[in-house]
Each structure stands twice: as structure tokens, then as C-alpha cells.
GROMACS .gro file of C-alpha atoms in nm:
model
   81
    1UNK     CA    1   0.265  -1.117   3.501
    2UNK     CA    2   0.513  -1.038   3.224
    3UNK     CA    3   0.536  -1.174   2.872
    4UNK     CA    4   0.879  -1.149   2.709
    5UNK     CA    5   0.789  -1.055   2.352
    6UNK     CA    6   1.126  -0.960   2.202
    7UNK     CA    7   1.473  -1.011   2.344
    8UNK     CA    8   1.792  -1.002   2.146
    9UNK     CA    9   2.024  -0.833   1.905
   10UNK     CA   10   1.915  -0.764   1.550
   11UNK     CA   11   2.057  -0.600   1.243
   12UNK     CA   12   1.908  -0.259   1.168
   13UNK     CA   13   1.692  -0.389   0.884
   14UNK     CA   14   1.564  -0.676   1.099
   15UNK     CA   15   1.487  -0.442   1.389
   16UNK     CA   16   1.297  -0.205   1.161
   17UNK     CA   17   1.102  -0.497   1.014
   18UNK     CA   18   1.012  -0.644   1.355
   19UNK     CA   19   0.902  -0.312   1.504
   20UNK     CA   20   0.713  -0.213   1.188
   21UNK     CA   21   0.523  -0.542   1.183
   22UNK     CA   22   0.436  -0.515   1.551
   23UNK     CA   23   0.304  -0.162   1.509
   24UNK     CA   24   0.111  -0.267   1.198
   25UNK     CA   25  -0.066  -0.534   1.404
   26UNK     CA   26  -0.174  -0.265   1.650
   27UNK     CA   27  -0.290  -0.037   1.367
   28UNK     CA   28  -0.494  -0.320   1.212
   29UNK     CA   29  -0.649  -0.391   1.553
   30UNK     CA   30  -0.770  -0.030   1.581
   31UNK     CA   31  -0.890  -0.026   1.219
   32UNK     CA   32  -1.095  -0.339   1.285
   33UNK     CA   33  -1.246  -0.184   1.598
   34UNK     CA   34  -1.336   0.129   1.400
   35UNK     CA   35  -1.529  -0.076   1.144
   36UNK     CA   36  -1.720  -0.245   1.427
   37UNK     CA   37  -1.800   0.073   1.618
   38UNK     CA   38  -2.081   0.320   1.578
   39UNK     CA   39  -1.960   0.540   1.862
   40UNK     CA   40  -1.814   0.858   1.711
   41UNK     CA   41  -1.601   0.931   2.017
   42UNK     CA   42  -1.447   0.583   2.010
   43UNK     CA   43  -1.378   0.613   1.637
   44UNK     CA   44  -1.201   0.949   1.678
   45UNK     CA   45  -0.999   0.809   1.971
   46UNK     CA   46  -0.884   0.510   1.763
   47UNK     CA   47  -0.810   0.725   1.459
   48UNK     CA   48  -0.586   0.944   1.675
   49UNK     CA   49  -0.406   0.634   1.805
   50UNK     CA   50  -0.350   0.510   1.450
   51UNK     CA   51  -0.206   0.848   1.344
   52UNK     CA   52   0.025   0.850   1.648
   53UNK     CA   53   0.147   0.498   1.575
   54UNK     CA   54   0.208   0.582   1.208
   55UNK     CA   55   0.402   0.894   1.308
   56UNK     CA   56   0.613   0.697   1.555
   57UNK     CA   57   0.700   0.427   1.303
   58UNK     CA   58   0.792   0.692   1.045
   59UNK     CA   59   1.021   0.867   1.296
   60UNK     CA   60   1.172   0.535   1.405
   61UNK     CA   61   1.248   0.431   1.047
   62UNK     CA   62   1.388   0.774   0.960
   63UNK     CA   63   1.618   0.776   1.264
   64UNK     CA   64   1.752   0.426   1.196
   65UNK     CA   65   1.773   0.444   0.816
   66UNK     CA   66   2.146   0.517   0.814
   67UNK     CA   67   2.236   0.316   1.123
   68UNK     CA   68   2.457   0.012   1.073
   69UNK     CA   69   2.544  -0.270   1.305
   70UNK     CA   70   2.322  -0.437   1.558
   71UNK     CA   71   2.051  -0.308   1.785
   72UNK     CA   72   1.937  -0.465   2.110
   73UNK     CA   73   1.563  -0.492   2.144
   74UNK     CA   74   1.377  -0.564   2.467
   75UNK     CA   75   0.999  -0.582   2.468
   76UNK     CA   76   0.800  -0.695   2.767
   77UNK     CA   77   0.425  -0.686   2.802
   78UNK     CA   78   0.345  -0.615   3.165
   79UNK     CA   79   0.000  -0.731   3.274
   80UNK     CA   80  -0.139  -0.584   3.595
   81UNK     CA   81  -0.465  -0.637   3.780
   0.00000   0.00000   0.00000
């Protein structure tokens, strides 16, 4: 099963905003799980994921900062058994 999450062309600022907000949702998810967990290994795993996501969004924003025009975004969530 696939869920089409994003499909279309966006201005650079819009694309940055959409991707940033999506990644922030994932970061908040992991932060919430950290506050609910007492397992040190799980906490470290989630903290590493948060750092990776923050690094990726920083690199994404830096790379697109001076880009003008439109960007095509495709985002599909693929669900497998």
C-alpha cells in the first residue's frame, strides 16, 4: 500500500517550509517517545535519529537557500507487510 503524501511543484521557500515541517513532526515524535521511555538504549537511538534529522534539514536548507524557481517534490509512504 502506498500513500501519496506530497506531489507537485513548489517555490523554493514553499518546498523548504513543507520539508522542514515534515521533519519537525518526526523530531517531535521522537522527542515524545524519549520522554515516555526509561530504556537508555532506546533514548540514545532516538537522540541519534533526531540529530541526523536536524543535520539533514540544515544541509537541505543550506543547499536550497540560493535556489530560485520551482522544485518538484514527490513523497510516497510505502507500507509493506
